[in-house]
Coordinates of C-alpha atoms in Angstrom, one line a residue:
X902 CA -10.2 -36.9 81.9
X903 CA -13.1 -34.6 81.1
X904 CA -13.2 -31.5 83.2
X905 CA -16.1 -30.8 85.5
X906 CA -18.9 -28.8 83.9
X907 CA -18.1 -25.7 86.0
X908 CA -14.6 -25.7 84.6
X909 CA -15.6 -25.8 81.0
X910 CA -15.9 -22.5 79.1
X911 CA -19.4 -21.6 78.2
X912 CA -20.5 -20.9 74.6
X913 CA -20.6 -17.2 75.5
X914 CA -16.8 -17.2 75.8
X915 CA -16.5 -17.5 72.1
X916 CA -18.2 -14.5 70.4
X917 CA -20.0 -15.6 67.2
X918 CA -22.0 -13.0 65.4
X919 CA -24.4 -13.2 62.5
X920 CA -22.0 -10.9 60.5
X921 CA -19.2 -12.8 58.9
X922 CA -16.0 -11.4 57.4
X923 CA -13.8 -13.5 55.1
X924 CA -10.1 -12.8 55.4
X925 CA -7.5 -13.9 52.9
X926 CA -3.9 -14.0 54.0
X927 CA -0.5 -15.2 52.6
X928 CA 0.4 -18.7 53.9
X929 CA 3.2 -17.6 56.4
X930 CA 1.6 -14.3 57.6
X931 CA 1.5 -14.5 61.4
X932 CA -0.2 -11.2 62.1
X933 CA -3.1 -10.4 59.8
X934 CA -5.4 -13.0 61.3
X935 CA -4.9 -12.3 65.0
X936 CA -4.9 -8.5 64.6
X937 CA -8.0 -8.5 62.4
X938 CA -9.8 -10.9 64.7
X939 CA -8.9 -8.7 67.7
X940 CA -10.1 -5.5 66.0
X941 CA -13.4 -7.1 64.9
X942 CA -13.9 -9.7 67.7
X943 CA -16.8 -8.0 69.5
X944 CA -18.7 -7.2 66.3
X945 CA -18.0 -9.7 63.6
X946 CA -16.9 -13.3 63.2
X947 CA -13.7 -13.6 61.1
X948 CA -13.2 -16.7 58.8
X949 CA -9.8 -17.1 57.2
X950 CA -8.5 -18.6 54.0
X951 CA -4.8 -18.7 53.1
X952 CA -3.1 -18.4 49.8
X953 CA -1.3 -21.7 48.8
X954 CA 2.4 -22.2 49.6
X955 CA 4.4 -21.6 46.4
X956 CA 8.1 -21.6 45.5
X957 CA 9.9 -19.0 43.5
X958 CA 11.0 -15.4 44.1
X959 CA 8.7 -13.0 46.0
X960 CA 7.6 -11.0 42.9
X961 CA 6.4 -14.2 41.2
X962 CA 4.4 -15.2 44.3
X963 CA 2.9 -11.8 44.7
X964 CA 1.8 -11.7 41.1
X965 CA 0.3 -15.2 41.5
X966 CA -1.8 -14.0 44.5
X967 CA -3.5 -11.4 42.3
X968 CA -4.4 -14.0 39.7
X969 CA -5.8 -16.6 42.1
X970 CA -8.0 -14.2 44.1
X971 CA -11.3 -15.5 42.7
X972 CA -10.3 -19.1 43.4
X973 CA -9.3 -18.3 47.0
X974 CA -12.6 -16.5 47.7
X975 CA -14.3 -19.5 46.2
X976 CA -12.5 -21.8 48.6
X977 CA -15.0 -20.6 51.3
X978 CA -17.5 -22.8 49.5
X979 CA -21.0 -22.5 50.8
X980 CA -20.1 -20.3 53.8
X981 CA -22.3 -17.2 53.7
X982 CA -20.1 -14.1 54.1
X983 CA -21.1 -10.5 54.4
X984 CA -17.8 -9.2 53.1
X985 CA -14.2 -10.2 52.2
X986 CA -11.0 -8.5 53.0
X987 CA -7.8 -9.4 51.2
X988 CA -5.1 -9.1 53.8
X989 CA -2.1 -8.7 51.5
X990 CA -0.8 -5.3 50.5
X991 CA 2.5 -6.3 48.7
X992 CA 0.7 -8.0 45.8
X993 CA -1.4 -4.9 45.1
X994 CA 1.6 -2.7 44.8
X995 CA 2.4 -4.5 41.5
X996 CA -0.7 -2.7 40.2
X997 CA -1.9 0.9 39.7
X998 CA -4.5 2.2 42.2
X999 CA -7.2 2.3 39.6
X1000 CA -6.5 -1.4 38.7
X1001 CA -6.7 -2.4 42.3
X1002 CA -10.1 -0.6 42.6
X1003 CA -11.4 -2.1 39.4
X1004 CA -10.4 -5.6 40.5
X1005 CA -12.2 -5.1 43.9
X1006 CA -15.3 -3.9 42.0
X1007 CA -15.2 -6.9 39.7
X1008 CA -14.8 -9.4 42.5
X1009 CA -17.7 -7.7 44.4
X1010 CA -20.0 -8.1 41.4
X1011 CA -18.9 -11.7 40.9
X1012 CA -19.5 -12.8 44.5
X1013 CA -22.4 -10.5 45.3
X1014 CA -20.8 -9.0 48.4
X1015 CA -18.3 -6.2 49.0
X1016 CA -14.7 -7.3 48.5
X1017 CA -11.7 -5.1 49.3
X1018 CA -8.0 -5.4 49.4
X1019 CA -6.1 -3.8 52.3
X1020 CA -4.8 -1.2 49.8
X1021 CA -8.3 -0.4 48.5
X1022 CA -9.6 0.0 52.1
X1023 CA -6.7 2.3 53.0
X1024 CA -7.3 4.4 49.9
X1025 CA -10.9 4.9 51.0
X1026 CA -9.8 6.2 54.4
X1027 CA -7.2 8.5 52.8
X1028 CA -9.8 9.9 50.5
X1029 CA -11.8 10.9 53.5
X1030 CA -8.9 12.3 55.3
X1031 CA -7.5 14.2 52.3
X1032 CA -4.0 14.6 53.8
X1033 CA -1.4 16.5 51.8
X1034 CA 1.4 14.1 52.8
X1035 CA 1.5 10.5 53.7
X1036 CA 4.2 8.9 55.8
X1037 CA 4.7 5.4 54.5
X1038 CA 6.2 3.2 57.2
X1039 CA 7.5 0.2 55.3
X1040 CA 9.2 -3.0 56.4
X1041 CA 9.5 -4.2 52.8
X1042 CA 12.7 -4.8 50.8
X1043 CA 13.7 -1.5 49.0
X1044 CA 12.3 -2.6 45.5
X1045 CA 8.8 -3.3 47.0
X1046 CA 8.9 -0.2 49.2
X1047 CA 9.6 1.8 46.0
X1048 CA 6.5 0.2 44.3
X1049 CA 4.5 1.1 47.4
X1050 CA 5.7 4.7 47.3
X1051 CA 4.8 4.9 43.6
X1052 CA 1.4 3.4 44.2
X1053 CA 0.4 6.0 46.8
X1054 CA 2.0 8.8 44.8
X1055 CA -0.1 7.8 41.8
X1056 CA -3.2 7.8 44.1
X1057 CA -2.6 11.5 44.7
X1058 CA -0.4 11.9 47.8
X1059 CA 3.0 13.3 48.5
X1060 CA 4.8 10.3 50.1
X1061 CA 7.6 10.3 52.7
X1062 CA 9.1 6.9 53.4
X1063 CA 10.3 5.6 56.8
X1064 CA 12.0 2.2 56.2
X1065 CA 11.8 -0.4 59.0
X1066 CA 14.2 -3.2 59.6
X1067 CA 14.3 -6.2 61.9
X1068 CA 17.8 -6.9 63.2
X1069 CA 19.4 -5.0 60.4
X1070 CA 17.4 -6.6 57.5
X1071 CA 14.1 -6.2 55.8
X1072 CA 11.8 -8.9 57.2
X1073 CA 8.2 -7.8 57.8
X1074 CA 7.2 -10.8 59.9
X1075 CA 10.0 -10.3 62.3
X1076 CA 9.7 -6.6 63.2
X1077 CA 9.4 -6.1 67.0
X1078 CA 6.9 -3.4 68.0
X1079 CA 9.6 -1.7 70.2
X1080 CA 12.0 -1.5 67.2
X1081 CA 9.2 -0.1 65.1
X1082 CA 8.5 2.6 67.6
X1083 CA 12.3 3.5 67.9
X1084 CA 12.7 3.7 64.1
X1085 CA 9.6 5.8 63.5
X1086 CA 10.5 8.2 66.3
X1087 CA 14.0 8.5 65.0
X1088 CA 12.5 10.0 61.8
X1089 CA 11.2 13.0 63.8
X1090 CA 7.7 13.1 62.3
X1091 CA 5.3 16.0 62.6
X1092 CA 2.8 16.0 65.5
X1093 CA -0.1 15.8 63.0
X1094 CA 1.5 13.4 60.5
X1095 CA -0.6 10.7 58.8
X1096 CA 1.2 7.4 59.1
X1097 CA 0.5 4.3 57.1
X1098 CA 2.3 1.2 58.4
X1099 CA 2.0 -0.9 55.3
X1100 CA 2.1 -4.7 55.3
X1101 CA -0.5 -7.0 57.0
X1102 CA 2.3 -9.2 58.3
X1103 CA 4.0 -6.5 60.5
X1104 CA 2.9 -6.5 64.1
X1105 CA 1.8 -2.9 64.8
X1106 CA -1.0 -2.7 67.4
X1107 CA 1.3 -2.7 70.4
X1108 CA 3.4 0.1 68.8
X1109 CA 0.6 2.5 68.2
X1110 CA -0.1 3.9 71.7
X1111 CA 3.5 5.1 72.2
X1112 CA 3.5 6.5 68.6
X1113 CA 0.3 8.4 69.5
X1114 CA 1.4 9.7 72.9
X1115 CA 1.0 13.5 73.1
X1116 CA 0.3 14.2 69.5
X1117 CA -2.5 14.2 66.9
X1118 CA -1.1 11.8 64.4
X1119 CA -3.4 9.6 62.4
X1120 CA -2.2 6.1 62.7
X1121 CA -3.2 3.7 60.0
X1122 CA -2.0 0.2 59.3
X1123 CA -3.0 -2.3 56.6
X1124 CA -4.9 -4.4 59.1
X1125 CA -6.7 -1.5 60.8
X1126 CA -7.8 -0.2 57.4
X1127 CA -9.2 -3.6 56.5
X1128 CA -11.0 -3.9 59.8
X1129 CA -12.4 -0.4 59.5
X1130 CA -13.7 -1.1 56.0
X1131 CA -15.3 -4.4 57.1
X1132 CA -17.1 -2.6 59.9
X1133 CA -18.2 0.1 57.5
X1134 CA -19.6 -2.4 55.1
X1135 CA -21.5 -4.6 57.6
X1136 CA -23.2 -2.1 59.8
X1137 CA -22.5 0.4 62.6
X1138 CA -20.5 -0.3 65.7
X1139 CA -20.7 1.9 68.8
X1140 CA -17.5 4.0 69.0
X1141 CA -17.2 3.4 72.8
X1142 CA -17.0 -0.4 72.2
X1143 CA -14.3 -0.2 69.6
X1144 CA -10.7 -1.3 70.3
X1145 CA -8.4 1.6 71.0
X1146 CA -6.9 1.9 67.5
X1147 CA -10.3 2.2 65.9
X1148 CA -11.7 4.3 68.7
X1149 CA -8.9 6.8 68.1
X1150 CA -9.7 7.0 64.4
X1151 CA -13.4 7.5 65.3
X1152 CA -12.4 10.4 67.5
X1153 CA -10.6 11.9 64.5
X1154 CA -13.7 11.8 62.4
X1155 CA -13.3 8.4 60.8
X1156 CA -16.3 6.4 62.2
X1157 CA -16.9 3.0 60.6

């Protein structure tokens, strides 16, 4: 039965803006899409494309993601986008920072709009912050965490690693925010530390307020950096209207 008119949601309940952000995510990633949509919801409309399901070991799949980026962007077809964010960090850790940047620049030229990976967006923020040390909060398997540490060291930062596990194993998609908070706090980080929770598939937004309580830490995540970059590329947003995580960055001098 069709609901009465007064019971049906109005069109205004679904915010659709004239600014469109394309988001690319791995096929089983449960977090990048909802977190990015939440961070941008009041300002931009997010349209998602997923990398295809593939077999084989993780290194092989990550390498394939890098090669198929142009085709995945092309899968948006005739949809007019203002920018594209690649919501996958692990694949870029197979590259050097300068290769990641060159790839983003080439894709931007090809498609006539700004294209950034989560790692490229994060690097832009870190270049503005200019911290001496970066705390890398990583849910990855040790081999991929080491590649991530090497990536950020090559980009110019001293890197301290805080490994994160889910029920005693490395499983980014299964990390509970409460466990994330417990494991980060167990590391006894400085009050002004710059944290980067790497991996677009690890749920982080609920963990950030307790990690920020009573300190001046800069709290970055792969999804926050991608959203910040998308806002930066597509026009200003009033700081007072930003979600808490982006509003905190704005108060620390990182306005979109």
